[in-house]
mmCIF file of C-alpha atoms in Angstrom:
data_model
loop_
_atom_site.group_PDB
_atom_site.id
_atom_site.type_symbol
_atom_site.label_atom_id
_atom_site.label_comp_id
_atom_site.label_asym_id
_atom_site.label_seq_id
_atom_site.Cartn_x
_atom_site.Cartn_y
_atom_site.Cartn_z
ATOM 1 C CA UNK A 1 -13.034 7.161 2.878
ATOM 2 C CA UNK A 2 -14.626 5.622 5.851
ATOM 3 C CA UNK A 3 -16.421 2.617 6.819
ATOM 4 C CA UNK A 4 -19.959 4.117 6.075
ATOM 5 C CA UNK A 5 -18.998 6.028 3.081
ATOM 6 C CA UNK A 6 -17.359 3.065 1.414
ATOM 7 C CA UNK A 7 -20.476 1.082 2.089
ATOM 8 C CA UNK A 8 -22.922 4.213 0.584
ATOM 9 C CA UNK A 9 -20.568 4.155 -2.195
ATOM 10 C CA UNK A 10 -21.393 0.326 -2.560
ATOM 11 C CA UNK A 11 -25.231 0.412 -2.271
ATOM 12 C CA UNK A 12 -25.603 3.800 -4.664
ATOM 13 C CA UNK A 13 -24.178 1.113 -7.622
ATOM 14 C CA UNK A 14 -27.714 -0.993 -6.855
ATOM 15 C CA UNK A 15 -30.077 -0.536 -8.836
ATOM 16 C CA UNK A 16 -32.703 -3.657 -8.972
ATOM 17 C CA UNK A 17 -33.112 -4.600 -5.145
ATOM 18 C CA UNK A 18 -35.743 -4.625 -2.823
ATOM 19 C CA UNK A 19 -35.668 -1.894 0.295
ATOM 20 C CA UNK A 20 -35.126 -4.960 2.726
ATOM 21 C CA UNK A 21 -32.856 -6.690 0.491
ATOM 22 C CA UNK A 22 -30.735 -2.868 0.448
ATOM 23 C CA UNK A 23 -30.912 -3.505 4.272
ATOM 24 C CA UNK A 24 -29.618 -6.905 4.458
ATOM 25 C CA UNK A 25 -26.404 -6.185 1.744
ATOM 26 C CA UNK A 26 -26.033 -3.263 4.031
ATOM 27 C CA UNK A 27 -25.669 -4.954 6.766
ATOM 28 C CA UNK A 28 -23.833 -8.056 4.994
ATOM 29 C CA UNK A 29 -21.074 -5.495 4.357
ATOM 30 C CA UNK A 30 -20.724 -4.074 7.695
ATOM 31 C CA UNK A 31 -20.009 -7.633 9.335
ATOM 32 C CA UNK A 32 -17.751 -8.329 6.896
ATOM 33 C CA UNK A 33 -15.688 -5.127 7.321
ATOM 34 C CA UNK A 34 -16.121 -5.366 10.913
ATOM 35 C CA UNK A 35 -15.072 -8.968 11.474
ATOM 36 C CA UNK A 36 -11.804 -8.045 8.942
ATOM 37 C CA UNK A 37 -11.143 -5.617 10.882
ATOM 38 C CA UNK A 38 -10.848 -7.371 14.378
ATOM 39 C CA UNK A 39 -8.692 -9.674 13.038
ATOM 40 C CA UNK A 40 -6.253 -6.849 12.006
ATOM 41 C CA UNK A 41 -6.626 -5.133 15.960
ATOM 42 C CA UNK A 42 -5.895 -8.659 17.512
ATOM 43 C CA UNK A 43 -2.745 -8.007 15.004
ATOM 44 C CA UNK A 44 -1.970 -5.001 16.941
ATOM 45 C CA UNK A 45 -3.137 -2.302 14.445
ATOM 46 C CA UNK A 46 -4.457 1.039 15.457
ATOM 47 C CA UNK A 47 -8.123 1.435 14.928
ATOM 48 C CA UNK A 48 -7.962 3.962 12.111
ATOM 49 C CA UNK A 49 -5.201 1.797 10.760
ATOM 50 C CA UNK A 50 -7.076 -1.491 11.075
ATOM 51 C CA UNK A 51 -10.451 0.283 9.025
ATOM 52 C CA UNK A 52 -8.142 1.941 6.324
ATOM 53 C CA UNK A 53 -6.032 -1.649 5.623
ATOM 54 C CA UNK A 54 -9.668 -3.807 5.664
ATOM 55 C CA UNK A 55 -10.922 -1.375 2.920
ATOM 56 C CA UNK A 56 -8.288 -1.318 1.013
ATOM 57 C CA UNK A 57 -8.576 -5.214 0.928
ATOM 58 C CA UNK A 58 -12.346 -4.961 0.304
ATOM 59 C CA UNK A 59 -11.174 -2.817 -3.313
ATOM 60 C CA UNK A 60 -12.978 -0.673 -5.309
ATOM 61 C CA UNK A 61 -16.608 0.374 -3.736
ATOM 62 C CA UNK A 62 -18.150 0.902 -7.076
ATOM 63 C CA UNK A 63 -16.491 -2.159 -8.559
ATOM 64 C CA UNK A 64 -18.325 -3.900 -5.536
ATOM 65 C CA UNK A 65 -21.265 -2.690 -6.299
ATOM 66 C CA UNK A 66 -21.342 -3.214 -10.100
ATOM 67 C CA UNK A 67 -20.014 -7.111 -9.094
ATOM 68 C CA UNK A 68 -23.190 -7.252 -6.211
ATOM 69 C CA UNK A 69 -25.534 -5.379 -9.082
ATOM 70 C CA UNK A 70 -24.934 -8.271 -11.753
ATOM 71 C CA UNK A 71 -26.841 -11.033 -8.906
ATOM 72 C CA UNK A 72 -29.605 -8.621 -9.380
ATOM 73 C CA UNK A 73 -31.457 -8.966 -12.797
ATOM 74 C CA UNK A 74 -35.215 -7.342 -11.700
ATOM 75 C CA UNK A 75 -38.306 -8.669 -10.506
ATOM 76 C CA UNK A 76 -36.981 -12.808 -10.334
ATOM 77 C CA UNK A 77 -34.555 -11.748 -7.147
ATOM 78 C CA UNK A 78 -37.668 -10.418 -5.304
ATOM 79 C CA UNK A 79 -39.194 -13.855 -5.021
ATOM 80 C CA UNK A 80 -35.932 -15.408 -3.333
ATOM 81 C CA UNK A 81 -35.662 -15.768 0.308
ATOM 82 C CA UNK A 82 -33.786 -13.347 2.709
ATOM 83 C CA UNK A 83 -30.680 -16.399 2.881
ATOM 84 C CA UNK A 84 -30.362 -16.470 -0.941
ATOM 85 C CA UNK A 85 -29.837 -13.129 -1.076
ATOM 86 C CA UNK A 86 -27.508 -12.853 1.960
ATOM 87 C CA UNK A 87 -25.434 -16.391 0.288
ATOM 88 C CA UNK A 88 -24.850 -14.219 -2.285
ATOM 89 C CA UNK A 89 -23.969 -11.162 -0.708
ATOM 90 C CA UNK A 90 -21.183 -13.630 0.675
ATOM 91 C CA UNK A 91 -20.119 -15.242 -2.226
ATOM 92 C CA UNK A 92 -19.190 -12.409 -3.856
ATOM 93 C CA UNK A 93 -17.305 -10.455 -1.200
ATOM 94 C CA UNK A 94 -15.425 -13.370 -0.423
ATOM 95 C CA UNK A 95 -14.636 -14.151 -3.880
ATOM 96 C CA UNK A 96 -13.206 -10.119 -4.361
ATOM 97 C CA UNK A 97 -11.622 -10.189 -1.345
ATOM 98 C CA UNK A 98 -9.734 -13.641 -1.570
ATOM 99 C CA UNK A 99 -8.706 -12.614 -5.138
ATOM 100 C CA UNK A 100 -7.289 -9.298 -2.999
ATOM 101 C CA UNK A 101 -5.534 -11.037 -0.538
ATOM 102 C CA UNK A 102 -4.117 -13.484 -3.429
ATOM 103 C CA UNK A 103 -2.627 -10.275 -5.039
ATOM 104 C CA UNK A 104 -1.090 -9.164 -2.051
ATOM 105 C CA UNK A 105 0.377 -11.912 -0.609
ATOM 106 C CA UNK A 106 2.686 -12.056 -4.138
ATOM 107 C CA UNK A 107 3.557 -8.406 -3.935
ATOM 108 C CA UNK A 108 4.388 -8.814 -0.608
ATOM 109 C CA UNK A 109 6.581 -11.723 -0.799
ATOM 110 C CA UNK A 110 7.977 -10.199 -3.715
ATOM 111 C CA UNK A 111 9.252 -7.101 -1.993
ATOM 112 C CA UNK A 112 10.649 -9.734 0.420
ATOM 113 C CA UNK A 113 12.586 -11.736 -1.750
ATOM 114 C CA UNK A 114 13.446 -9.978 -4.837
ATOM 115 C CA UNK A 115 12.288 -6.783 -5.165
ATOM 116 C CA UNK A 116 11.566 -4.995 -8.597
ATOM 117 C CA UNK A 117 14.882 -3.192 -10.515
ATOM 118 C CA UNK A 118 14.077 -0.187 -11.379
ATOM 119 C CA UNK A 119 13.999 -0.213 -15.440
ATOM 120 C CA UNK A 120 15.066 3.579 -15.849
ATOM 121 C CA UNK A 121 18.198 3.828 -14.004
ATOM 122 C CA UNK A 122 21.635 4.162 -16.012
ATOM 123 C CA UNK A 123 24.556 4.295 -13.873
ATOM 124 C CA UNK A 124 28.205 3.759 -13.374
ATOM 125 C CA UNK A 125 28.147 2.491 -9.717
ATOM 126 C CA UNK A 126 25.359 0.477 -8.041
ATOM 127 C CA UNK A 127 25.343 -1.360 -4.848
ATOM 128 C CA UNK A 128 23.008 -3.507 -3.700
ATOM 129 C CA UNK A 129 21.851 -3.199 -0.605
ATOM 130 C CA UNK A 130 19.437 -4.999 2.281
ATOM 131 C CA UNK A 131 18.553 -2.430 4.914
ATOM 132 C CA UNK A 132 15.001 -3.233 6.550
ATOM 133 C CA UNK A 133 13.539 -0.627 8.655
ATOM 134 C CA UNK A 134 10.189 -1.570 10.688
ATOM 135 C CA UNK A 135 8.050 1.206 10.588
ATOM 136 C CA UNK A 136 4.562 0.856 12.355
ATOM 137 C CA UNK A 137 2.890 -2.486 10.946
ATOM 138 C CA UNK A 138 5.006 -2.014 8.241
ATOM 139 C CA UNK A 139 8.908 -2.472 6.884
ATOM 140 C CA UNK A 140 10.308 -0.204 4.646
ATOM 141 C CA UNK A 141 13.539 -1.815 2.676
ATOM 142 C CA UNK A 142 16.325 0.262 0.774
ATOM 143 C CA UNK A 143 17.219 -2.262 -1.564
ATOM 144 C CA UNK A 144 20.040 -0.487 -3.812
ATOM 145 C CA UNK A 145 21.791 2.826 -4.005
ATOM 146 C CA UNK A 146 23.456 4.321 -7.134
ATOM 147 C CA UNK A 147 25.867 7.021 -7.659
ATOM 148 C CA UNK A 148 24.862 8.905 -10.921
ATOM 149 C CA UNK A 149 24.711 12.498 -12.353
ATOM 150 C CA UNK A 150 21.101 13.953 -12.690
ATOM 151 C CA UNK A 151 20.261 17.219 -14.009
ATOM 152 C CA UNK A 152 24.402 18.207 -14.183
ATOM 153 C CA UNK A 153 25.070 17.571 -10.293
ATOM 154 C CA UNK A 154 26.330 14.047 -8.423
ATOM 155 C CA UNK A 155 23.632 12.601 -6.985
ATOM 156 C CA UNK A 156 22.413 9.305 -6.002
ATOM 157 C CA UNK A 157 19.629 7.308 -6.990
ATOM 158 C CA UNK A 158 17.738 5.134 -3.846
ATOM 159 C CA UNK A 159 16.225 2.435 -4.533
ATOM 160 C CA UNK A 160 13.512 1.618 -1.874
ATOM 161 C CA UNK A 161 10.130 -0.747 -0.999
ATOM 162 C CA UNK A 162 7.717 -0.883 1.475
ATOM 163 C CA UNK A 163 5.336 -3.835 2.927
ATOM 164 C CA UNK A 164 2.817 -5.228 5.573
ATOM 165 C CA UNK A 165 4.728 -7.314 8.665
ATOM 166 C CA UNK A 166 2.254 -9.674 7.843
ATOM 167 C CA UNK A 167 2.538 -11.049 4.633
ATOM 168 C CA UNK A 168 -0.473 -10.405 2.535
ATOM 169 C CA UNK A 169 -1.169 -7.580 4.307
ATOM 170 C CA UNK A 170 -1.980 -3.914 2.835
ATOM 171 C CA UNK A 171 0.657 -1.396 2.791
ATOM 172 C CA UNK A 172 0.054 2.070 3.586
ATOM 173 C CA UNK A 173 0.625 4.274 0.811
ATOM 174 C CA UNK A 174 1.148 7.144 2.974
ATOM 175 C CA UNK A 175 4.832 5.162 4.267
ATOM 176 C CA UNK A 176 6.984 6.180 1.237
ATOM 177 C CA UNK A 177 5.736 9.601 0.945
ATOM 178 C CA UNK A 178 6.266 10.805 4.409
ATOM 179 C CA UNK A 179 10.327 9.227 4.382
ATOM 180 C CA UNK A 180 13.073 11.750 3.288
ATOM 181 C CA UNK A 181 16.670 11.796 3.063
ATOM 182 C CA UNK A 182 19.372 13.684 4.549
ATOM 183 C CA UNK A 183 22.591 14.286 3.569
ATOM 184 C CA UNK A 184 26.195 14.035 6.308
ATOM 185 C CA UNK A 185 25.720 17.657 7.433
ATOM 186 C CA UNK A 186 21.979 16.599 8.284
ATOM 187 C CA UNK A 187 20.081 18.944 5.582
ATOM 188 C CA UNK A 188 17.206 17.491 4.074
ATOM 189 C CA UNK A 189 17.606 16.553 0.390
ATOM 190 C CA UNK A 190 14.887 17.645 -1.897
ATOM 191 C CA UNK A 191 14.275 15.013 -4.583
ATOM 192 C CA UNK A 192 15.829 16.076 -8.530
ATOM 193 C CA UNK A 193 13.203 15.238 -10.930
ATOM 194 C CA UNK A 194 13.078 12.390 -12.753
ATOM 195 C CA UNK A 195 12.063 9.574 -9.938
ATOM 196 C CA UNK A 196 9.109 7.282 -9.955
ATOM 197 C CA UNK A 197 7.143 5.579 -8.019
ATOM 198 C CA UNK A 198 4.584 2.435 -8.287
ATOM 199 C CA UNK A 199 3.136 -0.253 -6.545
ATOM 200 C CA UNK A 200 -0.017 -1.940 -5.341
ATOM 201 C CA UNK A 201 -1.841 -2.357 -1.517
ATOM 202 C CA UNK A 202 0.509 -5.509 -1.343
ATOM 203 C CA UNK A 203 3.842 -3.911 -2.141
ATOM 204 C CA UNK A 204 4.747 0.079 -2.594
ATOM 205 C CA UNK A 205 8.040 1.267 -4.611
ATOM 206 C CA UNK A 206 9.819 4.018 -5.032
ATOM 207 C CA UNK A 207 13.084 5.086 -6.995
ATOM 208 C CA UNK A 208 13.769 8.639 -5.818
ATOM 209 C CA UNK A 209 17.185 10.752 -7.170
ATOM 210 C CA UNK A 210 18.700 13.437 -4.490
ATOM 211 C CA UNK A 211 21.720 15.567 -5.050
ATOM 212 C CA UNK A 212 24.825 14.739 -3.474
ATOM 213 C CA UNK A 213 28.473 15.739 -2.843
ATOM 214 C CA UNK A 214 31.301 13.614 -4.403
ATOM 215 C CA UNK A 215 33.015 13.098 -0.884
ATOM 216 C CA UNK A 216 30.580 11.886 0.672
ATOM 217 C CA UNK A 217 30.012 8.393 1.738
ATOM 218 C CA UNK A 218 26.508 8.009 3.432
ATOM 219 C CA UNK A 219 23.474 9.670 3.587
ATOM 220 C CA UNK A 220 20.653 8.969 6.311
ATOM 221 C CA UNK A 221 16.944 8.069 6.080
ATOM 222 C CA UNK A 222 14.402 9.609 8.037
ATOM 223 C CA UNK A 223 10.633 9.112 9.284
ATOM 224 C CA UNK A 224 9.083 10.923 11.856
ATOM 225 C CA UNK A 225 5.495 10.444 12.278
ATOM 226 C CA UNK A 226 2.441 8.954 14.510
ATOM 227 C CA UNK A 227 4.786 9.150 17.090
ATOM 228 C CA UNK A 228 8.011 7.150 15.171
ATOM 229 C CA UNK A 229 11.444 8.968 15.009
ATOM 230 C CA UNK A 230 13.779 6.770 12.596
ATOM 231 C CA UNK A 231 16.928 7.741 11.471
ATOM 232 C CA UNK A 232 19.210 5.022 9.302
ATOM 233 C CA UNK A 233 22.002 5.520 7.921
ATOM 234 C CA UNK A 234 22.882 4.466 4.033
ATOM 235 C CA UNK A 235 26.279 3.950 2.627
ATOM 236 C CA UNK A 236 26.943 5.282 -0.779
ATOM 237 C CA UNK A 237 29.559 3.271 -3.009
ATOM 238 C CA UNK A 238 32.674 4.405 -3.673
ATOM 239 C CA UNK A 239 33.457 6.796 -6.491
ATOM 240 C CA UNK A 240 35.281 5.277 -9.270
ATOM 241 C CA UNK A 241 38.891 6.649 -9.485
#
C-alpha cells in the first residue's frame, strides 16, 4: 500500500465531514506522512523504504479513520473553524502514532537485550548464541541454535530476530523471509515443518527447523537481496556422546 492509497483508505472510513473539511484531513495526513518520512531519509533510508516504515508507524488506515470518524458526530463539527478541525486532525495522529512508536521502541529493545525463547522447542542440546548481522537499516540476530530430531532426521532448530538500527524503528517484515540456510557442502536447506514465526513492526521472530547431518558442525546464513550478499557462518553444538 502506498502513500495515497493508505490515505483513500483513511478518508473512505469518514462519514460526517464537510467536502473542505475531507480536504483539510487530507491534506493533514499527507504532511504528516511526509514530514515522518524525511526524518527517516536524513536516517539514510531508501525512498520506498522510508514510505513503507512511516506507514507502518502510522497503523491501521481504517483504524485511523474509525479513530478520526469518532471527532465527527454530524451537523455540530460544521460550525467549527478550519483550525479546530485541523487541531484535531493532529491530536489524534499524534496520539496513534506516539502510542506506535511506544510499542516499538519495547520490541525493539527487547530483541536487543533479551530476546523471546521460543516456548515450543524440546531439545537435548542448546547453545546460546549472539551473532548480529546488519542487514540494510536493519540487524538480524541468531540468538540460539539447537540440535534436535524433527520429523525422524537430525536437524537443528535456529533461533533468530530481526530489528530497526534505530531503536523504535519499524522492521521490515520482508527481512526474515528472504534469509535461508545452508548447510557445509553449501546446499540450501529447506525448512521441516513445524517452525513459527511472530512478531510486531518493532521486533520480528522466527524459530525455523532444517535438516542436518550428525557430523556436521556449522551451517551458514544467507541473504542476498537489494543489492546485499551476506553469508555467516553458525556453529552447531556438539553432539552428545
Amino acid at each position: 500500500m502506498d502513500r495515497k492509497a493508505y490515505i483513500q483508505a483513511v478518508l473512505s472510513a469518514l462519514h460526517h465531514v464537510t467536502g473542505d473539511e475531507r480536504a483539510a484531513i487530507q491534506a493533514e495526513l499527507d504532511g504528516h506522512i511526509e514530514d515522518h518520512m524525511e526524518g527517516l531519509l536524513e536516517l539514510g533510508y531508501s525512498p520506498e523504504l522510508a514510505e513503507e516504515r512511516t506507514l507502518d508507524a502510522m497503523g491501521d488506515p481504517k483504524e485511523v479513520g474509525r479513530e478520526l470518524n469518532k471527532q465527527y458526530t454530524g451537523w455540530g463539527f460544521v460550525l467549527l473553524s478550519r483550525a479546530a478541525v485541523l487541531l484535531t486532525v493532529v491530536l489524534c495522529i499524534q496520539a496513534l502514532l506516539g502510542l506506535g512508536i511506544l510499542g516499538n521502541l519495547l520490541d525493539s529493545v527487547w530483541a536487543r537485550v533479551a530476546p523471546l525463547e521460543p516456548e515450543e522447542i524440546s531439545a537435548a542440546v542448546t547453545q546460546r548464541l549472539d551473532i548480529r548481522v546488519p542487514i540494510g537499516s536493519d540487524v538480524v540476530r541468531v540468538y540460539g541454535v539447537s540440535r534436535l530430531t524433527r520429523e525422524g532426521v537430525p536437524a537443528v532448530g535456529v533461533f533468530v530476530c530481526a530489528y530497526d538500527r534505530l531503536p523504535g524503528g519499524v522492521v521490515s517484515d520482508r527481512l526474515l523471509p528472504g534469509v535461508w540456510i545452508e548447510d557445509q557442502r553449501g546446499e540450501a536447506l529447506e525448512w521441516l515443518s513445524g517452525g513459527s514465526g511472530h512478531g510486531s513492526i518493532g521486533a520480528d521472530y522466527q524459530l525455523r527447523y532444517v535438516p542436518v547431518e550428525e557430523a556436521d558442525t556449522s551451517i551458514t546464513l544467507r541473504y542476498e537481496r537489494f543489492g546485499e550478499n551476506i553469508a555467516v557462518e553458525i556453529p552447531l553444538p556438539e553432539v552428545a556422546p
